[in-house]
PDB file of C-alpha atoms in Angstrom:
ATOM      1  CA  MET W 201      65.141  71.093 111.360  1.00  0.00           C
ATOM      2  CA  THR W 202      62.298  69.147 112.980  1.00  0.00           C
ATOM      3  CA  LEU W 203      59.417  71.133 114.393  1.00  0.00           C
ATOM      4  CA  LYS W 204      58.095  70.055 117.772  1.00  0.00           C
ATOM      5  CA  LYS W 205      54.403  70.039 118.666  1.00  0.00           C
ATOM      6  CA  PRO W 206      54.219  70.292 122.454  1.00  0.00           C
ATOM      7  CA  PHE W 207      50.516  71.062 122.413  1.00  0.00           C
ATOM      8  CA  PRO W 208      47.884  70.025 119.888  1.00  0.00           C
ATOM      9  CA  GLY W 209      47.650  72.635 117.149  1.00  0.00           C
ATOM     10  CA  LYS W 210      50.755  74.526 118.339  1.00  0.00           C
ATOM     11  CA  THR W 211      54.061  74.483 116.473  1.00  0.00           C
ATOM     12  CA  ILE W 212      57.230  75.884 118.010  1.00  0.00           C
ATOM     13  CA  LYS W 213      60.335  76.323 115.928  1.00  0.00           C
ATOM     14  CA  PRO W 214      63.549  75.781 117.913  1.00  0.00           C
ATOM     15  CA  VAL W 215      65.571  78.957 118.309  1.00  0.00           C
ATOM     16  CA  ASP W 216      69.059  78.906 116.860  1.00  0.00           C
ATOM     17  CA  ASP W 217      70.853  81.076 119.436  1.00  0.00           C
ATOM     18  CA  ALA W 218      73.827  81.631 117.128  1.00  0.00           C
ATOM     19  CA  ALA W 219      71.536  83.179 114.540  1.00  0.00           C
ATOM     20  CA  GLU W 220      70.044  85.744 116.918  1.00  0.00           C
ATOM     21  CA  PRO W 221      71.520  89.099 117.898  1.00  0.00           C
ATOM     22  CA  HIS W 222      73.056  89.218 121.329  1.00  0.00           C
ATOM     23  CA  GLY W 223      74.431  91.524 124.015  1.00  0.00           C
ATOM     24  CA  ASN W 224      77.066  94.181 123.459  1.00  0.00           C
ATOM     25  CA  ASP W 225      79.852  91.928 122.158  1.00  0.00           C
ATOM     26  CA  LEU W 226      80.454  91.077 118.528  1.00  0.00           C
ATOM     27  CA  ASP W 227      80.466  87.387 117.686  1.00  0.00           C
ATOM     28  CA  ARG W 228      81.860  85.592 114.659  1.00  0.00           C
ATOM     29  CA  TYR W 229      78.730  86.207 112.556  1.00  0.00           C
ATOM     30  CA  ASP W 230      78.916  89.946 113.238  1.00  0.00           C
ATOM     31  CA  VAL W 231      82.585  90.014 112.249  1.00  0.00           C
ATOM     32  CA  LEU W 232      81.777  88.082 109.069  1.00  0.00           C
ATOM     33  CA  ILE W 233      78.991  90.538 108.230  1.00  0.00           C
ATOM     34  CA  LEU W 234      81.319  93.505 108.749  1.00  0.00           C
ATOM     35  CA  ARG W 235      84.012  91.891 106.605  1.00  0.00           C
ATOM     36  CA  GLU W 236      81.635  91.071 103.753  1.00  0.00           C
ATOM     37  CA  LEU W 237      79.933  94.485 103.753  1.00  0.00           C
ATOM     38  CA  GLN W 238      83.290  96.275 103.753  1.00  0.00           C
ATOM     39  CA  GLN W 239      84.209  94.334 100.630  1.00  0.00           C
ATOM     40  CA  ASP W 240      80.852  94.865  98.908  1.00  0.00           C
ATOM     41  CA  ALA W 241      78.167  96.976 100.588  1.00  0.00           C
ATOM     42  CA  ARG W 242      75.801  96.288  97.683  1.00  0.00           C
ATOM     43  CA  LEU W 243      75.369  92.619  98.578  1.00  0.00           C
ATOM     44  CA  SER W 244      71.762  91.548  98.801  1.00  0.00           C
ATOM     45  CA  ASN W 245      70.702  90.239 102.196  1.00  0.00           C
ATOM     46  CA  ALA W 246      70.236  86.770 100.666  1.00  0.00           C
ATOM     47  CA  GLU W 247      73.785  86.752  99.257  1.00  0.00           C
ATOM     48  CA  LEU W 248      75.206  88.060 102.536  1.00  0.00           C
ATOM     49  CA  ALA W 249      73.347  85.329 104.436  1.00  0.00           C
ATOM     50  CA  THR W 250      74.761  82.661 102.122  1.00  0.00           C
ATOM     51  CA  ARG W 251      78.303  83.974 102.545  1.00  0.00           C
ATOM     52  CA  ILE W 252      78.186  83.997 106.357  1.00  0.00           C
ATOM     53  CA  GLY W 253      76.231  80.768 106.779  1.00  0.00           C
ATOM     54  CA  LEU W 254      72.966  82.024 108.265  1.00  0.00           C
ATOM     55  CA  SER W 255      69.480  82.298 106.853  1.00  0.00           C
ATOM     56  CA  ALA W 256      68.201  85.640 105.544  1.00  0.00           C
ATOM     57  CA  ALA W 257      66.032  86.719 108.506  1.00  0.00           C
ATOM     58  CA  PRO W 258      68.683  86.497 111.255  1.00  0.00           C
ATOM     59  CA  THR W 259      71.236  88.043 108.904  1.00  0.00           C
ATOM     60  CA  TRP W 260      68.940  91.018 108.333  1.00  0.00           C
ATOM     61  CA  ARG W 261      68.353  91.370 112.100  1.00  0.00           C
ATOM     62  CA  ARG W 262      72.090  91.305 112.731  1.00  0.00           C
ATOM     63  CA  VAL W 263      72.794  93.953 110.075  1.00  0.00           C
ATOM     64  CA  LYS W 264      70.053  96.111 111.593  1.00  0.00           C
ATOM     65  CA  TRP W 265      71.561  95.598 115.070  1.00  0.00           C
ATOM     66  CA  LEU W 266      75.047  96.545 113.786  1.00  0.00           C
ATOM     67  CA  GLU W 267      73.555  99.710 112.259  1.00  0.00           C
ATOM     68  CA  ASP W 268      71.566 100.573 115.399  1.00  0.00           C
ATOM     69  CA  GLN W 269      74.622 100.069 117.629  1.00  0.00           C
ATOM     70  CA  GLY W 270      76.750 102.325 115.405  1.00  0.00           C
ATOM     71  CA  TYR W 271      79.151  99.670 114.108  1.00  0.00           C
ATOM     72  CA  ILE W 272      77.893 100.337 110.570  1.00  0.00           C
ATOM     73  CA  THR W 273      77.698 104.102 110.115  1.00  0.00           C
ATOM     74  CA  GLY W 274      76.679 104.280 106.465  1.00  0.00           C
ATOM     75  CA  TYR W 275      77.014 102.951 102.947  1.00  0.00           C
ATOM     76  CA  ARG W 276      78.893 104.968 100.336  1.00  0.00           C
ATOM     77  CA  ALA W 277      80.027 104.716  96.761  1.00  0.00           C
ATOM     78  CA  GLU W 278      83.794 104.895  96.275  1.00  0.00           C
ATOM     79  CA  ILE W 279      84.465 107.468  93.573  1.00  0.00           C
ATOM     80  CA  ASP W 280      87.712 107.829  91.632  1.00  0.00           C
ATOM     81  CA  ARG W 281      88.700 111.399  92.500  1.00  0.00           C
ATOM     82  CA  ARG W 282      90.723 111.851  89.315  1.00  0.00           C
ATOM     83  CA  LYS W 283      87.779 110.948  87.092  1.00  0.00           C
ATOM     84  CA  ILE W 284      85.770 113.786  88.625  1.00  0.00           C
ATOM     85  CA  GLY W 285      88.594 116.286  88.278  1.00  0.00           C
ATOM     86  CA  LEU W 286      90.148 116.239  91.755  1.00  0.00           C
ATOM     87  CA  GLY W 287      93.786 115.776  90.789  1.00  0.00           C
ATOM     88  CA  VAL W 288      95.381 117.173  93.957  1.00  0.00           C
ATOM     89  CA  LEU W 289      95.383 115.526  97.372  1.00  0.00           C
ATOM     90  CA  ALA W 290      97.137 117.618 100.010  1.00  0.00           C
ATOM     91  CA  PHE W 291      98.016 116.858 103.607  1.00  0.00           C
ATOM     92  CA  VAL W 292      97.840 120.095 105.557  1.00  0.00           C
ATOM     93  CA  ARG W 293      99.108 120.485 109.103  1.00  0.00           C
ATOM     94  CA  VAL W 294      97.314 123.356 110.791  1.00  0.00           C
ATOM     95  CA  ASP W 295      98.992 125.108 113.711  1.00  0.00           C
ATOM     96  CA  ALA W 296      96.505 126.757 116.049  1.00  0.00           C
ATOM     97  CA  ASP W 297      97.252 130.183 117.459  1.00  0.00           C
ATOM     98  CA  ARG W 298      95.740 129.402 120.871  1.00  0.00           C
ATOM     99  CA  ASN W 299      95.256 125.966 122.381  1.00  0.00           C
ATOM    100  CA  ASN W 300      92.210 126.446 124.543  1.00  0.00           C
ATOM    101  CA  GLY W 301      88.853 124.728 124.367  1.00  0.00           C
ATOM    102  CA  ILE W 302      86.774 127.558 122.926  1.00  0.00           C
ATOM    103  CA  ALA W 303      89.271 128.500 120.199  1.00  0.00           C
ATOM    104  CA  THR W 304      89.875 124.865 119.252  1.00  0.00           C
ATOM    105  CA  ARG W 305      86.139 124.123 118.991  1.00  0.00           C
ATOM    106  CA  ALA W 306      85.649 127.202 116.784  1.00  0.00           C
ATOM    107  CA  LEU W 307      88.376 125.936 114.448  1.00  0.00           C
ATOM    108  CA  GLU W 308      86.905 122.408 114.450  1.00  0.00           C
ATOM    109  CA  ASP W 309      83.459 123.776 113.573  1.00  0.00           C
ATOM    110  CA  ALA W 310      84.884 125.848 110.708  1.00  0.00           C
ATOM    111  CA  ILE W 311      86.836 122.859 109.323  1.00  0.00           C
ATOM    112  CA  ARG W 312      83.739 120.618 109.392  1.00  0.00           C
ATOM    113  CA  LYS W 313      81.965 123.046 107.039  1.00  0.00           C
ATOM    114  CA  LEU W 314      84.616 122.804 104.292  1.00  0.00           C
ATOM    115  CA  PRO W 315      83.731 120.211 101.617  1.00  0.00           C
ATOM    116  CA  GLU W 316      87.304 120.311 100.278  1.00  0.00           C
ATOM    117  CA  VAL W 317      88.494 118.845 103.595  1.00  0.00           C
ATOM    118  CA  ILE W 318      87.741 115.131 103.388  1.00  0.00           C
ATOM    119  CA  ALA W 319      89.382 114.178 106.696  1.00  0.00           C
ATOM    120  CA  CYS W 320      90.631 116.009 109.765  1.00  0.00           C
ATOM    121  CA  HIS W 321      92.564 114.576 112.694  1.00  0.00           C
ATOM    122  CA  TYR W 322      93.514 116.215 115.964  1.00  0.00           C
ATOM    123  CA  ILE W 323      97.186 115.229 116.231  1.00  0.00           C
ATOM    124  CA  SER W 324      99.991 114.951 118.743  1.00  0.00           C
ATOM    125  CA  GLY W 325     103.425 116.427 118.151  1.00  0.00           C
ATOM    126  CA  THR W 326     103.929 119.476 115.972  1.00  0.00           C
ATOM    127  CA  GLY W 327     100.701 121.087 114.859  1.00  0.00           C
ATOM    128  CA  THR W 328      97.142 120.857 116.033  1.00  0.00           C
ATOM    129  CA  PHE W 329      95.248 119.292 113.113  1.00  0.00           C
ATOM    130  CA  GLU W 330      96.169 117.235 110.063  1.00  0.00           C
ATOM    131  CA  LEU W 331      93.774 117.768 107.153  1.00  0.00           C
ATOM    132  CA  GLN W 332      93.320 115.878 103.911  1.00  0.00           C
ATOM    133  CA  VAL W 333      92.268 118.373 101.287  1.00  0.00           C
ATOM    134  CA  MET W 334      91.105 117.771  97.704  1.00  0.00           C
ATOM    135  CA  ALA W 335      91.468 120.292  94.884  1.00  0.00           C
ATOM    136  CA  THR W 336      91.224 120.251  91.111  1.00  0.00           C
ATOM    137  CA  ASP W 337      94.801 121.496  90.623  1.00  0.00           C
ATOM    138  CA  LEU W 338      97.624 123.338  92.388  1.00  0.00           C
ATOM    139  CA  ASP W 339      96.207 126.758  91.527  1.00  0.00           C
ATOM    140  CA  ALA W 340      92.858 125.838  93.083  1.00  0.00           C
ATOM    141  CA  PHE W 341      94.609 124.490  96.176  1.00  0.00           C
ATOM    142  CA  SER W 342      96.684 127.670  96.460  1.00  0.00           C
ATOM    143  CA  ARG W 343      93.546 129.826  96.321  1.00  0.00           C
ATOM    144  CA  PHE W 344      91.828 127.606  98.903  1.00  0.00           C
ATOM    145  CA  SER W 345      94.840 127.860 101.237  1.00  0.00           C
ATOM    146  CA  ILE W 346      95.169 131.629 101.004  1.00  0.00           C
ATOM    147  CA  GLU W 347      91.493 132.570 100.910  1.00  0.00           C
ATOM    148  CA  ILE W 348      90.016 129.929 103.215  1.00  0.00           C
ATOM    149  CA  LEU W 349      92.467 127.958 105.370  1.00  0.00           C
ATOM    150  CA  LEU W 350      94.609 130.881 106.503  1.00  0.00           C
ATOM    151  CA  ASN W 351      91.468 132.844 107.371  1.00  0.00           C
ATOM    152  CA  LEU W 352      89.895 130.194 109.593  1.00  0.00           C
ATOM    153  CA  PRO W 353      89.491 131.192 113.246  1.00  0.00           C
ATOM    154  CA  ASN W 354      92.532 130.498 115.422  1.00  0.00           C
ATOM    155  CA  VAL W 355      94.883 129.486 112.562  1.00  0.00           C
ATOM    156  CA  LYS W 356      98.482 130.524 113.141  1.00  0.00           C
ATOM    157  CA  ASP W 357     100.155 128.730 110.216  1.00  0.00           C
ATOM    158  CA  ILE W 358      99.764 125.853 107.763  1.00  0.00           C
ATOM    159  CA  HIS W 359     102.283 123.382 106.342  1.00  0.00           C
ATOM    160  CA  THR W 360     101.400 121.352 103.245  1.00  0.00           C
ATOM    161  CA  SER W 361     102.640 118.120 101.673  1.00  0.00           C
ATOM    162  CA  PHE W 362     101.209 116.800  98.418  1.00  0.00           C
ATOM    163  CA  SER W 363     100.444 113.223  97.500  1.00  0.00           C
ATOM    164  CA  LEU W 364     102.615 112.135  94.588  1.00  0.00           C
ATOM    165  CA  GLY W 365     100.717 108.863  94.226  1.00  0.00           C
ATOM    166  CA  GLU W 366      98.475 106.548  96.203  1.00  0.00           C
ATOM    167  CA  VAL W 367     100.004 103.301  97.361  1.00  0.00           C
ATOM    168  CA  LYS W 368      96.905 102.232  99.297  1.00  0.00           C
ATOM    169  CA  ALA W 369      93.625 104.075  99.768  1.00  0.00           C
ATOM    170  CA  GLY W 370      90.083 103.246 100.820  1.00  0.00           C
ATOM    171  CA  ALA W 371      91.076  99.970 102.424  1.00  0.00           C
ATOM    172  CA  ALA W 372      88.688  97.998 104.599  1.00  0.00           C
ATOM    173  CA  LEU W 373      89.257  98.235 108.342  1.00  0.00           C
ATOM    174  CA  PRO W 374      91.195  95.312 109.835  1.00  0.00           C
ATOM    175  CA  LEU W 375      88.936  92.924 111.762  1.00  0.00           C
ATOM    176  CA  THR W 376      91.343  90.119 112.683  1.00  0.00           C
ATOM    177  CA  HIS W 377      91.744  91.452 116.237  1.00  0.00           C
ATOM    178  CA  LEU W 378      88.005  90.945 116.849  1.00  0.00           C
ATOM    179  CA  GLN W 379      88.135  87.268 115.972  1.00  0.00           C
ATOM    180  CA  ALA W 380      91.412  86.775 117.868  1.00  0.00           C
ATOM    181  CA  ALA W 381      89.913  88.335 121.012  1.00  0.00           C
ATOM    182  CA  LYS W 382      86.945  85.931 120.859  1.00  0.00           C
ATOM    183  CA  GLN W 383      89.257  82.931 120.573  1.00  0.00           C
ATOM    184  CA  ARG W 384      91.410  84.098 123.517  1.00  0.00           C
ATOM    185  CA  SER W 385      88.346  84.519 125.747  1.00  0.00           C
ATOM    186  CA  ARG W 386      87.265  80.913 125.310  1.00  0.00           C
TER     187      ARG W 386
END
């Protein structure tokens, strides 16, 4: 890239607009960054820049922008649950006794405090919440259900299904709709 000298002693580097962060919309570089970091969050900034086709500085600014805007919420190690002794994955539907705001929030707050619950969804249809619960074995899960889950505030009943094997877990989020939306808007 040629540097222009509009005034003696002054050098201005042309700005590559595509390399700079932008308004509220994601562009193709942002989508590429998200895709690459989902595949390997341990990439160095230099390697990430090479993979998406930008230099290191604008890549770093874009990653920082994606973090600041809440698109990237954290970086975590994926751990094999079986290797650390968590052999049971249960899906627990929790039926609430009362469906009012105060009682539901009390149950939500109690669920958030349980490390054995790795995910919780407020669901439609039968039940109020669907939990994913980890335990070392069936005996440990049984104790957790009887001593903890059934004693949470506002719990009427629980219904449990156990994972017999994982077909797909920990997958990256699909991003193809982001790129397709950009192409349609052109």
